[in-house]
XYZ file of C-alpha atoms in Angstrom:
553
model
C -9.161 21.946 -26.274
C -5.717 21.194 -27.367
C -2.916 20.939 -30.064
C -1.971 17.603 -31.543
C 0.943 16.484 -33.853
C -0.586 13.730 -35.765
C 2.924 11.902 -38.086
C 1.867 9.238 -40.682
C 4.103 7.671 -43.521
C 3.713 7.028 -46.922
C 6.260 6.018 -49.863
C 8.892 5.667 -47.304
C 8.384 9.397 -45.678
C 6.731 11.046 -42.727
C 4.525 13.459 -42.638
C 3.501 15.763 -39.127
C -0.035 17.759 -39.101
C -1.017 19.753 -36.636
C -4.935 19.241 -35.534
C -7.013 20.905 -32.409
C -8.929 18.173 -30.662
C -11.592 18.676 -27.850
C -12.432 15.653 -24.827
C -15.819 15.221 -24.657
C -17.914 12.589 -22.442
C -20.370 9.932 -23.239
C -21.550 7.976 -20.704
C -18.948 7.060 -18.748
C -16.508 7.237 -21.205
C -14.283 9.999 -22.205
C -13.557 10.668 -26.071
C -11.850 12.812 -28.162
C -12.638 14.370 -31.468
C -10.925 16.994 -34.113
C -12.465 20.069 -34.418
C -10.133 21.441 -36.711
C -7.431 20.609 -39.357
C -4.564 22.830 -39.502
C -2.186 21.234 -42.174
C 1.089 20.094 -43.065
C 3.164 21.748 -39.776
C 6.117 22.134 -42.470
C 3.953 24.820 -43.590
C 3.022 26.688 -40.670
C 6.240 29.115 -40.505
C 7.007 31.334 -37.424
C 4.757 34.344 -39.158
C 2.171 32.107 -39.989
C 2.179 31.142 -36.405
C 2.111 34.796 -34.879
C -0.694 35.858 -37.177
C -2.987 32.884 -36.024
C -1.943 33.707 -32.627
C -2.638 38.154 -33.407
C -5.874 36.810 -35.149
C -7.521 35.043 -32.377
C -6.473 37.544 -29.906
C -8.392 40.227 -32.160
C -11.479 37.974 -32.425
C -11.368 36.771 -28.585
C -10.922 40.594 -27.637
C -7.490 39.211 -25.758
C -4.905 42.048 -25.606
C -2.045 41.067 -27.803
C 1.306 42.245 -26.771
C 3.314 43.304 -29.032
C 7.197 42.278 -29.421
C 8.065 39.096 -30.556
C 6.875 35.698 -28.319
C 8.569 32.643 -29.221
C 7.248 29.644 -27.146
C 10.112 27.748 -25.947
C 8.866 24.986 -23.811
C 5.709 22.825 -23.611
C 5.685 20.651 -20.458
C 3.544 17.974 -19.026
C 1.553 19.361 -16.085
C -1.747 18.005 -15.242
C -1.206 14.207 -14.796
C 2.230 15.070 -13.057
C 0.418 17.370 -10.361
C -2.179 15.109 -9.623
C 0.484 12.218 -8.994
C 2.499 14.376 -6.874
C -0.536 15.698 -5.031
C -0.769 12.176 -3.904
C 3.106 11.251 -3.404
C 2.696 14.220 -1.063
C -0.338 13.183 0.705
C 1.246 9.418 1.493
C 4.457 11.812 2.810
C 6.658 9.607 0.603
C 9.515 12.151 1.229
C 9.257 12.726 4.621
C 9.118 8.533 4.579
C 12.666 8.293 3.135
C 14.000 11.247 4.730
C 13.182 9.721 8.082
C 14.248 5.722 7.286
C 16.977 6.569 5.019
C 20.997 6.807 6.994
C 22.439 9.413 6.207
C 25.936 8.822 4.737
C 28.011 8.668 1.257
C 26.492 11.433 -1.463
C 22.948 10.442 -0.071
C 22.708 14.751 1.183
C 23.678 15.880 -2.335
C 21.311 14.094 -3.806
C 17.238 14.433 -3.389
C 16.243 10.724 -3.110
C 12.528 11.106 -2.886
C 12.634 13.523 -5.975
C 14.613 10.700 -7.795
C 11.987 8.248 -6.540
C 9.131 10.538 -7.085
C 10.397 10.709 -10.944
C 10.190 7.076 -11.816
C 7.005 6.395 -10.260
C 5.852 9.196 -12.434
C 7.332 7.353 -15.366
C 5.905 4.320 -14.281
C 2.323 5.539 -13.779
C 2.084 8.007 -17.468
C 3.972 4.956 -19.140
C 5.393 7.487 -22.152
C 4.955 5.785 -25.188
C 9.006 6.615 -26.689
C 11.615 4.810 -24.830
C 13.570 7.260 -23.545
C 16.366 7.708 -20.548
C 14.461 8.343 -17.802
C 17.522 11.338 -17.483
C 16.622 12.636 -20.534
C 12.349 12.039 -19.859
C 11.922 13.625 -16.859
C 12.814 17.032 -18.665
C 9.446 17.035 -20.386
C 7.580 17.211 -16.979
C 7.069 20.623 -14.827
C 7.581 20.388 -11.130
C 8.988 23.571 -8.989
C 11.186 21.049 -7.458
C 13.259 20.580 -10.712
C 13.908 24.015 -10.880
C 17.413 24.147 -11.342
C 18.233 20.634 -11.558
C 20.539 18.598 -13.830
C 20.129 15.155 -12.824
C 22.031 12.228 -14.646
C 21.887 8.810 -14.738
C 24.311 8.381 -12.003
C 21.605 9.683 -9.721
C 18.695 7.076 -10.718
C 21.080 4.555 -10.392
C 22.374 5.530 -6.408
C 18.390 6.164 -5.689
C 17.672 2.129 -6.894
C 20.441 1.628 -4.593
C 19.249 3.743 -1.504
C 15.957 1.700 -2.752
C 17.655 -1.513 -2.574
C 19.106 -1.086 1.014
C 15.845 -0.292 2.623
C 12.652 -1.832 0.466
C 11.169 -3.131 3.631
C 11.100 -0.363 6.123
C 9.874 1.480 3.172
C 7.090 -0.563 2.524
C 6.242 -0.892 5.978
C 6.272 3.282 6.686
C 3.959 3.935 3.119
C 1.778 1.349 4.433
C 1.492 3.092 8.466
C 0.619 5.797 6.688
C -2.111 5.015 4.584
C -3.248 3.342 7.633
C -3.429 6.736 8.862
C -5.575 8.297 5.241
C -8.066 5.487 5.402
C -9.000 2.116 6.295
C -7.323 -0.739 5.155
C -8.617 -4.346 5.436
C -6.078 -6.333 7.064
C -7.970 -9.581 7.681
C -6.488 -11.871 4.867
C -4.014 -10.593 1.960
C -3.351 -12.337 -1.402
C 0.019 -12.847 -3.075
C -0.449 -12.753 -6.364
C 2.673 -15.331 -8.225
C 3.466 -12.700 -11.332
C 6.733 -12.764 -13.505
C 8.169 -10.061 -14.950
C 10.792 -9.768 -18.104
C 13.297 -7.598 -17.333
C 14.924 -5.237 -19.547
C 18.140 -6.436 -20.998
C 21.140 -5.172 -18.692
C 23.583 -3.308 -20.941
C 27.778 -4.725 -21.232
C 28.814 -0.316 -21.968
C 27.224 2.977 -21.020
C 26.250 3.002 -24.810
C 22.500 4.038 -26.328
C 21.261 4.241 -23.010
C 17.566 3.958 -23.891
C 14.178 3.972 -21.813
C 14.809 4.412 -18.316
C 16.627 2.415 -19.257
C 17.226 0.128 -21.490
C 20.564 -0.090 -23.632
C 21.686 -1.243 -27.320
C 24.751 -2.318 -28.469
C 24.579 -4.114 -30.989
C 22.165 -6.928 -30.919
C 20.617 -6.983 -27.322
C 20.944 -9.129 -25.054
C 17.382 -11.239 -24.323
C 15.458 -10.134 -21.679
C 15.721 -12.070 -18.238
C 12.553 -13.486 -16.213
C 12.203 -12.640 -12.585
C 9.844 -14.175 -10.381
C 7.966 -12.632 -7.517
C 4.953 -12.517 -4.817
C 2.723 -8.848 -5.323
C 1.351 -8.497 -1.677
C -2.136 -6.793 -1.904
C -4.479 -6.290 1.123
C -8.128 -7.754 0.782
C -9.646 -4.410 -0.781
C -6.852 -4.594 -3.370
C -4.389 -1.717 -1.791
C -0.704 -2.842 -2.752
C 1.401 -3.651 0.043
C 4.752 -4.609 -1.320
C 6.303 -7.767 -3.049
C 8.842 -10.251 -2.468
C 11.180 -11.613 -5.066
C 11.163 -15.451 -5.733
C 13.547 -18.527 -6.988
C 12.033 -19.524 -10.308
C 11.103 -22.834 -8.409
C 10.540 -21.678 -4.728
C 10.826 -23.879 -1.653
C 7.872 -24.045 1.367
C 10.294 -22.034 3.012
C 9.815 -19.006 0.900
C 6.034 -18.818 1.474
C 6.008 -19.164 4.854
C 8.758 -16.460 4.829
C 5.982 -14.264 2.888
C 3.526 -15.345 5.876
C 6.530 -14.157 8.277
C 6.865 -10.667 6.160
C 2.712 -10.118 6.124
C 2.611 -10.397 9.821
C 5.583 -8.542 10.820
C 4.753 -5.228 8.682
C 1.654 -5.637 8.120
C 0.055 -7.022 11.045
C -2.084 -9.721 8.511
C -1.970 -13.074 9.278
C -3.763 -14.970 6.853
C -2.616 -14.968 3.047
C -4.127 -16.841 0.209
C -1.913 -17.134 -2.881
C -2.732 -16.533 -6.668
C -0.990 -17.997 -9.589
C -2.126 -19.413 -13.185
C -1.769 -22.918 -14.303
C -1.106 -22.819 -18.039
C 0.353 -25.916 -20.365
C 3.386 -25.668 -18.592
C 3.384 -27.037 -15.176
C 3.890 -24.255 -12.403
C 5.840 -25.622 -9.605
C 4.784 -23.088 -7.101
C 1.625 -24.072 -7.417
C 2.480 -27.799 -6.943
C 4.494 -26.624 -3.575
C 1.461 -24.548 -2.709
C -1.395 -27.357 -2.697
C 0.956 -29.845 -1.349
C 1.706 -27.770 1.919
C -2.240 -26.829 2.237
C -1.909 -23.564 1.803
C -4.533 -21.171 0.712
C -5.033 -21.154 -2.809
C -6.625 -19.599 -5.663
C -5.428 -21.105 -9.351
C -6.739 -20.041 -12.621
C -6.529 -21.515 -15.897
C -7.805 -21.080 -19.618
C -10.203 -23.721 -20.810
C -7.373 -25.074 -22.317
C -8.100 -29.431 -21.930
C -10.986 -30.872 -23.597
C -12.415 -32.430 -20.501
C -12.261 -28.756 -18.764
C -14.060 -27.573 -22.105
C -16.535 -29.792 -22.459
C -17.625 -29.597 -18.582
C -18.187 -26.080 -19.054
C -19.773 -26.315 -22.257
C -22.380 -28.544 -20.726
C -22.940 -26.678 -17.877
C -23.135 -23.474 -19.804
C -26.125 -24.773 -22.298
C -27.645 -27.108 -19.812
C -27.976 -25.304 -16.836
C -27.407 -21.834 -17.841
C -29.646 -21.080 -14.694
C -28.081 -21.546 -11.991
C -24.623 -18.890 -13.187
C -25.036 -16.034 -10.948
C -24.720 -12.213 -12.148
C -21.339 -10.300 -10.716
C -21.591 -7.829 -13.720
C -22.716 -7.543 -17.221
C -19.755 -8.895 -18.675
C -18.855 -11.752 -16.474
C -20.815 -14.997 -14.355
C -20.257 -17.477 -12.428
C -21.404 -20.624 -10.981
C -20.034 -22.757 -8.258
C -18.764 -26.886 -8.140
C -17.761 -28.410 -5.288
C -15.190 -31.386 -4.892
C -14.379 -32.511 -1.678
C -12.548 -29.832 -0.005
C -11.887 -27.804 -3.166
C -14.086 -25.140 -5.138
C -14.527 -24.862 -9.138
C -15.773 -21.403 -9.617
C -16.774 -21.447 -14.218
C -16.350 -17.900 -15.061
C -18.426 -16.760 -18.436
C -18.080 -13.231 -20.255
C -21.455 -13.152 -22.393
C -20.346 -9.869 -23.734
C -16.722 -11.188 -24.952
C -18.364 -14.093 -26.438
C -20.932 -12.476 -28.426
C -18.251 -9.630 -29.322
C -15.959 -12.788 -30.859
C -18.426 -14.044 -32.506
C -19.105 -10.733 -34.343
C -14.844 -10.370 -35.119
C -15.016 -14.171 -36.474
C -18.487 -13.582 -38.165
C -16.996 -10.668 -40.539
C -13.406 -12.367 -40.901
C -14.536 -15.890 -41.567
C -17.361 -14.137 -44.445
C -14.459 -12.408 -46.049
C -12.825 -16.187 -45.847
C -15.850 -17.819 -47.626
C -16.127 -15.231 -50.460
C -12.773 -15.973 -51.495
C -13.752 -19.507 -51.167
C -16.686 -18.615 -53.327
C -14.061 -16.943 -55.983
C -11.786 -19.792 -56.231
C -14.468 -22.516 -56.103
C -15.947 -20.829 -59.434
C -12.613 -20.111 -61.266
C -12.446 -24.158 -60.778
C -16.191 -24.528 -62.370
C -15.372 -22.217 -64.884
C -12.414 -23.737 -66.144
C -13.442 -27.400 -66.226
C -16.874 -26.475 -67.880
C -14.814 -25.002 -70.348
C -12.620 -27.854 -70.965
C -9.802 -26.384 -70.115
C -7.384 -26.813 -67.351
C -9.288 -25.762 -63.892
C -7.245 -22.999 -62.213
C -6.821 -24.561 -58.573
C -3.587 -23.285 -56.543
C -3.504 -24.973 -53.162
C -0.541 -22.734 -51.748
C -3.164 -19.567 -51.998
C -2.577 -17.485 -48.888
C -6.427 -18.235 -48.088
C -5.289 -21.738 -47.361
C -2.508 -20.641 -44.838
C -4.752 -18.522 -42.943
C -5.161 -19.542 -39.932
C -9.024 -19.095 -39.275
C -9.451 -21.062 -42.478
C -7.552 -23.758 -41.933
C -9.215 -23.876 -38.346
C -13.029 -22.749 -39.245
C -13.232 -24.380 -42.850
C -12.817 -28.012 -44.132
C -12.196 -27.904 -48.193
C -11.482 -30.539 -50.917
C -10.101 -30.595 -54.230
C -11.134 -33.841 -56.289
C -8.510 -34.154 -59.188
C -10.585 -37.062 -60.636
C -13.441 -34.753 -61.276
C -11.718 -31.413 -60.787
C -14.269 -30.180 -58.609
C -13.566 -27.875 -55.438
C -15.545 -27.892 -52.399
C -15.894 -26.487 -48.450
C -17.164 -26.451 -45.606
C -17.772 -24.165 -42.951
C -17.679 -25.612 -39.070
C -20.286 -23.987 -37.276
C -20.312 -26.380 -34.528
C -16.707 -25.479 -33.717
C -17.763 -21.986 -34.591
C -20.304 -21.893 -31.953
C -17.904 -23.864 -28.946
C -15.370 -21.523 -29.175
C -17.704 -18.195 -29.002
C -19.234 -19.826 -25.390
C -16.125 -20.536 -24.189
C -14.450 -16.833 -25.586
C -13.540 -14.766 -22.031
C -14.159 -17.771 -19.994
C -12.055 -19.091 -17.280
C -11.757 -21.850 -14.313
C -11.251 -20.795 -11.211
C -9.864 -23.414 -8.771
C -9.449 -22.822 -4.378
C -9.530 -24.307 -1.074
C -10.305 -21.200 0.257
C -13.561 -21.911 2.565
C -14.465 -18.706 4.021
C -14.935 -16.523 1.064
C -17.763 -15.885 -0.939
C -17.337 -16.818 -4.851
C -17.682 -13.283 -5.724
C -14.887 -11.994 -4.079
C -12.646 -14.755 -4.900
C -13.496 -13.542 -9.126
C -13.466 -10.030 -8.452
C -9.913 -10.239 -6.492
C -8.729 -12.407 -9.164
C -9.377 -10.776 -12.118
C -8.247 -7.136 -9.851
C -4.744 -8.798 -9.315
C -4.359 -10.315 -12.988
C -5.251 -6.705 -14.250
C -2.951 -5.418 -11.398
C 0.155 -7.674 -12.438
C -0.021 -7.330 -16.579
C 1.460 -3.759 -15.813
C 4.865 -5.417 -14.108
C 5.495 -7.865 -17.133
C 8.182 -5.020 -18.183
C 10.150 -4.283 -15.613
C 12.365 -1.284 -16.695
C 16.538 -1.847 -15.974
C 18.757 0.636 -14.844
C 22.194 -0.879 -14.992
C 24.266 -3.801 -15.523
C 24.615 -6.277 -12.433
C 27.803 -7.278 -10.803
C 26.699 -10.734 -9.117
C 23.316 -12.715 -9.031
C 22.914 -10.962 -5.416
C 23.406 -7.462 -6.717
C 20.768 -8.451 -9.322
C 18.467 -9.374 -6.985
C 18.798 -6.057 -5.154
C 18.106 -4.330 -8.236
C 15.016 -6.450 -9.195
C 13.697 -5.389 -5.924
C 14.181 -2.195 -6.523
C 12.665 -1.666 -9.347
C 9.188 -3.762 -8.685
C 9.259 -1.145 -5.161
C 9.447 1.464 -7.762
C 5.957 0.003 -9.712
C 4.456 -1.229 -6.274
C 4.836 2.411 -5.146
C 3.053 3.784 -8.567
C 0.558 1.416 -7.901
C -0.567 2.310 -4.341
C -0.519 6.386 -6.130
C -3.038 5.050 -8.417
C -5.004 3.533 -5.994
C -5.422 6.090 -3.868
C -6.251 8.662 -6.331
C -8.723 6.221 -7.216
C -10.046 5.765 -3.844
C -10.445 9.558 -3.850
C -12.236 10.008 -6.529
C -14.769 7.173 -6.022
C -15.727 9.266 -2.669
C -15.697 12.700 -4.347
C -18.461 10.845 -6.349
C -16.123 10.422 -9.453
C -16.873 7.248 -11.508
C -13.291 7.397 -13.439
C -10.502 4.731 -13.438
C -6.533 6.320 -13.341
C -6.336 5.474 -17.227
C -9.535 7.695 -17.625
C -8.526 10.327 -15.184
C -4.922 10.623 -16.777
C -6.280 10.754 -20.363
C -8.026 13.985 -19.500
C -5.638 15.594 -16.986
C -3.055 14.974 -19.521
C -3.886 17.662 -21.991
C -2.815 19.962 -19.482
C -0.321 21.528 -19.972
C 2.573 24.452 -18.792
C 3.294 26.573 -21.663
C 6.886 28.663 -21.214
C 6.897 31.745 -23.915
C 9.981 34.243 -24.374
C 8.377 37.614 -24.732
C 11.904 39.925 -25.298
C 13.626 39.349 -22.251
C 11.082 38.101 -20.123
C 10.396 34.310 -19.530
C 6.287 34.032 -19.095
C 4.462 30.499 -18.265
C 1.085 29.617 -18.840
C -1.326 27.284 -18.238
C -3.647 25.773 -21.075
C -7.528 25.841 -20.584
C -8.656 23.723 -17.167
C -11.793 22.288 -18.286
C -14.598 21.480 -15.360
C -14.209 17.692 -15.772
C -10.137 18.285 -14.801
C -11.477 20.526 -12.111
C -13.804 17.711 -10.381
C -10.452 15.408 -10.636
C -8.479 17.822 -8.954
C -10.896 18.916 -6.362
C -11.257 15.435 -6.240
C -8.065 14.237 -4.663
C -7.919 18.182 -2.866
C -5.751 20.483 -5.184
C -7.407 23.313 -5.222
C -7.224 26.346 -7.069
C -5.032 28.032 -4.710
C -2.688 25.129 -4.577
C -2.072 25.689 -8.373
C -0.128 28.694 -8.217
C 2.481 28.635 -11.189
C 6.164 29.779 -10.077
């Protein structure tokens, strides 16, 4: 159990109350609930505080010193231990202690601690945008004991970053060679762009980690780039990309793959929206391997799946509960059509209550028309009615307002209705890959599109001097989320063979009420550490911290 501030507004003002929750689990799925209200926290004063405290110590037969105890601090601890359990266990400092030159300030300053910091931020994503020198102040490690680190510092670790991104990628990925097995028969580069953060003109309202304002801000800038994963989804690294690339930077990925990886086979992943991608174009016209995606977005592409979805419903195969497939072949080239059952029947339930709430208004306005021309009177139609704007009328519903007779009718479309609930969740799938099965190519698609919607931000540090330097710093800071992401696989991987079913999201939602408590009692600084409950003891176990690797300092 654990202490929440909950803040809502009303009338223009905010309002913080203070509730106990308790994580409980159903199914697979971990949930919270309130067990207790405790009111406005205006109102719980400093005595009201210590007499809860002298209360529950009384009932809980807990000796209660006395003397006054003022908490003073309330840092994150649970997520941030398990992350650092596994920075430690990839050797991430030893890593950049050993590839790193030593020279400039790079011995006054703790790199991998710098490093170790923003991957921590980029894992926990905090909600607040907040200077990562400022954030990082929140979280208890032994190793900041002591420390004042600026911005300065983040900003000469992106550089020491910067300088050596591939022999850093290359030792991380020795050494998980070293923790478990990695398939190195075939990697996919996934084509992802990121927006990143705009780059501040002054050192002014440094925000996020870190984002500045001044005045309006400037828009945010697109960056495009390969994410290297190995064929059982372990990040390997990334390279950054010319918004249209050349055949010479994808064999220079091919180059990279074998040279650091030892892979020599790569299949790349992109999307083909409305827009054309020219990557892809250069990709297909060079025969490489490719896997391309798309929404059902032309009517030929939905009405071929449509078809095939009604007409031979048969012959999709089962991957999971939520998603099918079934196989086309052209020539040389493979049409996977990907169904979600479970998102379309899930739509149809969202559209089913919205567009009901549309056709009682419908209802309303169709009989203020009745009722006013029966009456002889002027009928009350409005066409500019916000029900007319809305966009699932104007798409779902076909009305008409006869002047001659003044009579209003509708109409719902249940035939479009119906199309776009079969086609809800589904995608197209298109490759020249030969040798892999259709279920892999799905499952390592939708892995890598999961994998790559948590780059689209890419946080900014500083401003740029050149387009080179900016490149640098791009690099940077996708090593900085490639490196968070190979943490949260491997804490993942653990935990699968500890017999774990969690995901990191789940995992960090409970290790997250965790916390370290630091109390003044008179002169004497005590810390504490909230309740450990036994499904944050199976995590930790889990990925091997153990109860005597928990010692508080």
């Amino acid at each position: 159990m654990f202490f929440r501030k909950i803040t809502s507004r009303s009338n223009g003002k905010e309002y913080t109350y203070l509730k106990l929750i308790e994580n409980y689990r159903e199914g697979d799925k971990v949930k919270q609930r309130v067990i207790a209200n405790l009111g406005s926290m205006d109102k719980l004063t400093p005595d009201k505080v210590n007499g809860l405290i002298a209360g529950l110590s009384k009932i809980c037969g807990v000796d209660h010193q006395s003397g006054h105890l003022e908490t003073k601090k309330i840092l994150r601890y649970g997520e941030v231990l398990a992350i650092h359990k596994i920075y430690e266990l990839l050797g991430v400092e030893r890593i950049i202690e050993e590839t790193v030159a030593p020279g400039k300030d790079y011995e006054t300053m703790n790199i991998s601690l710098l490093v170790e910091l923003m991957a921590i931020n980029q894992i926990i994503k905090p909600q607040h945008k907040q200077a990562i020198s400022d954030w990082y102040k929140c979280l208890y490690l032994p190793s900041l004991s002591g420390k004042e680190l600026s911005a300065h510092h983040f900003y000469r670790a992106l550089d020491v970053v910067a300088d050596y991104k591939e022999e850093l990628e290359r030792n991380i990925f020795n050494k998980l060679t070293s923790l478990m097995h990695i398939n190195t028969d075939l990697a996919f580069c996934r084509l992802a762009t990121g927006m990143i953060e705009p780059a501040p003109r002054e050192e002014l309202n440094l925000t996020s980690y870190g984002r500045y304002i001044l005045g309006e801000p400037e828009e945010y800038k697109k960056v495009d780039f390969g994410l290297l994963v190995s064929r059982d989804g372990m990040p390997l690294g990334h390279r950054v990309l010319h918004e249209s690339s050349e055949d010479w930077e994808f064999r220079s990925i091919m180059d990279y793959l074998k040279k650091s990886f030892g892979i020599d086979k790569c299949t790349f992943m992109g999307e083909r929206s409305v827009i054309n991608n020219p990557n892809l174009e250069i990709l297909i016209a060079h025969n490489y391997d490719y896997i391309i995606g798309s929404k059902l977005i032309s009517k030929p592409d939905r009405e071929m799946f449509k078809l095939e979805w009604q007409a031979n419903r048969h012959e999709f195969q089962e991957i999971s509960e939520d998603l099918w497939f079934k196989e086309i072949k052209n020539g040389d080239t493979r049409y996977l059509l990907c169904s979600n059952p479970m998102g379309s029947e899930q739509m149809r339930a969202l559209l089913g209550e919205r567009l009901h709430d549309i056709e009682n208004e419908l209802q309303v306005i169709k009989k203020t028309v009745q009722d006013g021309r029966t009456s002889k009177g002027k009928p009350v139609f409005n066409k500019n009615l916000l029900v007319f704007k809305d966009n699932y009328c104007r798409k779902y519903f076909e009305w008409h307002y006869d002047e001659s007779t003044m009579e209003f009718s509708y109409r719902r479309r249940d035939d479009l209705l119906d199309q776009d609930g079969v086609l809800a969740g589904s995608f197209l799938l298109e490759t020249n890959n030969n040798f892999l099965r259709g279920e892999e190519i799905i499952k390592a698609y939708t892995g890598l599109a999961l994998l790559s919607d948590s780059f689209r931000e890419i946080k900014n540090f500083e401003p740029w001097e050149n387009l080179l330097h900016a490149e640098l710093k791009v690099s940077a800071n996708i090593f900085i989320c490639v490196l968070a992401a190979i943490i949260e696989k491997t804490m993942e991987i653990l935990m699968r063979q500890a017999g774990l079913t969690l995901d990191m999201r789940q995992a960090l939602l409970l290790l997250e009420d965790i916390k370290i408590v630091i109390s003044q009692l008179d002169d004497q600084e005590l810390k504490s550490v909230t309740n450990i409950s036994q499904y944050q003891e199976d995590i930790f176990n889990a990925i091997g911290l153990f109860k005597e690797q928990r010692t508080i300092v």
